[in-house]
Amino acid sequence: MKRKLLASLMCAVLMAGLLSGCSSNEPEKKEEPAAEAEESAPTDTEEGESGEEAKTADPSEYNVVMIVKQSDSWFDDMATGVEQLRKDTGLNVSVQVPETGDAASQISIMEDLIAQGVDAICIVPNDPSALIPTIEKAREAGIVVVTHEAPGIAENVDLDVEAFVNEEFGKLFGEKLAEVMGGEGEYAGFVGGLTMDTHMSWYQAAVDYITENYPDMTCVTEEPYEDGNSIEGAHDKTLEILTSYPNIKGLFDCSAHGGGICEALREKDKLESVKVVSLALPSMSATYLKDGSMQHGQAWRPADAGYATCYAAYLLASGQGLETGTDLKITGYESVNVEGNIAYGNAPLEFTADNIDDYNF
């Protein structure tokens, strides 16, 4: 009995060994077609290089957020453009407005968006340099960052979108101010804040143009006045200027609040003797242009800039990219010119009493 049991056990062991050997050979036979399948399938790199995956990216799958400078008519209009982009493309895009018009509030919003893991952050910085550490943090987290009105930090972001070459736009302030002043007299300029790259660029380009071409015009200060991006700020600073420089003949404002200058001039009965040129929204400046207290306004459409900036962010986040000639799908940005990390549109607008009613923003 024991011998029979022992024989049975030995037989079972031999059979198990044979079965084990057979099963260990099975994967070797199946690995060959699997390897062939892997070789025929494109790798992630190959898909990226062909661009097929990027070109078919669904906009609704990308979360893009625009952070504006502050709550006012200019950025209300920008928000309408961002909303239009959402309707046109299905892109999951939205606008966030800081509680205060400073870098700290914008940084706080950015930190929240980084924690949420959004695909792209667009921002119009109040203080571009102050945002650099947070921008770097966002990009390290794989978030695309696209700015508007911040060419000075273009090397720190994925892209900066501008409505035009800023020096040319700034020169236009100088040309128009010299024209309405008759090429002579004292003048001064405003910016929203000394930390605002584009405002400072426009201001300096205007002053340089006047200095080079109109020797009988004199800028009364070495740096611009700050209006804090507000009507009240422009109004109060103008009253200070009129007291300090009673012979002033011209004022230009690189923020969209030249109406405050006009109000101060009206109070002091200086509308005839002091000329005004300003960045302007039609909705904020039509009255002043029509009554002659503002002689020239210039701008670009905030809605179009918001649309173009957020669409550019989507192109980058989805891997499609953009280059010179890319169409950002909105007026003035149909064929951008890309230089380094800056994409330039061609979207300047000029306003006078004669054409201001042609615009409705």
mmCIF file of C-alpha atoms in Angstrom, residues 15-16 24 29 37 44 67 70 72 79 99 108 128 144 183 202 213 215 224 238 243 283 289 309 312 316 360:
data_model
loop_
_atom_site.group_PDB
_atom_site.id
_atom_site.type_symbol
_atom_site.label_atom_id
_atom_site.label_comp_id
_atom_site.label_asym_id
_atom_site.label_seq_id
_atom_site.Cartn_x
_atom_site.Cartn_y
_atom_site.Cartn_z
ATOM 1 C CA MET A 15 3.211 15.463 -14.089
ATOM 2 C CA ALA A 16 3.303 18.794 -12.229
ATOM 3 C CA SER A 24 6.471 28.579 -18.735
ATOM 4 C CA LYS A 29 5.243 32.106 -27.837
ATOM 5 C CA ALA A 37 2.160 45.371 -31.997
ATOM 6 C CA ASP A 44 3.929 59.382 -27.432
ATOM 7 C CA ILE A 67 -6.966 87.137 -14.467
ATOM 8 C CA GLN A 70 -9.185 95.116 -11.657
ATOM 9 C CA ASP A 72 -13.693 98.555 -14.329
ATOM 10 C CA ALA A 79 -14.668 89.683 -20.070
ATOM 11 C CA GLU A 99 -10.377 92.212 -5.054
ATOM 12 C CA SER A 108 -3.437 84.950 -4.536
ATOM 13 C CA PRO A 128 4.751 92.039 -13.959
ATOM 14 C CA VAL A 144 0.790 77.291 -19.532
ATOM 15 C CA GLY A 183 4.019 121.974 -31.323
ATOM 16 C CA TRP A 202 4.004 104.198 -24.200
ATOM 17 C CA ASN A 213 10.740 116.421 -33.105
ATOM 18 C CA PRO A 215 12.092 121.432 -29.370
ATOM 19 C CA PRO A 224 4.938 110.354 -15.271
ATOM 20 C CA THR A 238 -4.574 117.145 -12.563
ATOM 21 C CA THR A 243 -1.376 124.387 -9.147
ATOM 22 C CA SER A 283 -18.132 104.305 -23.431
ATOM 23 C CA LEU A 289 -14.538 113.957 -27.202
ATOM 24 C CA THR A 309 -4.907 85.886 -25.429
ATOM 25 C CA ALA A 312 -3.432 81.521 -27.789
ATOM 26 C CA LEU A 316 -0.240 76.177 -26.446
ATOM 27 C CA ASN A 360 -20.046 100.588 -28.956
#
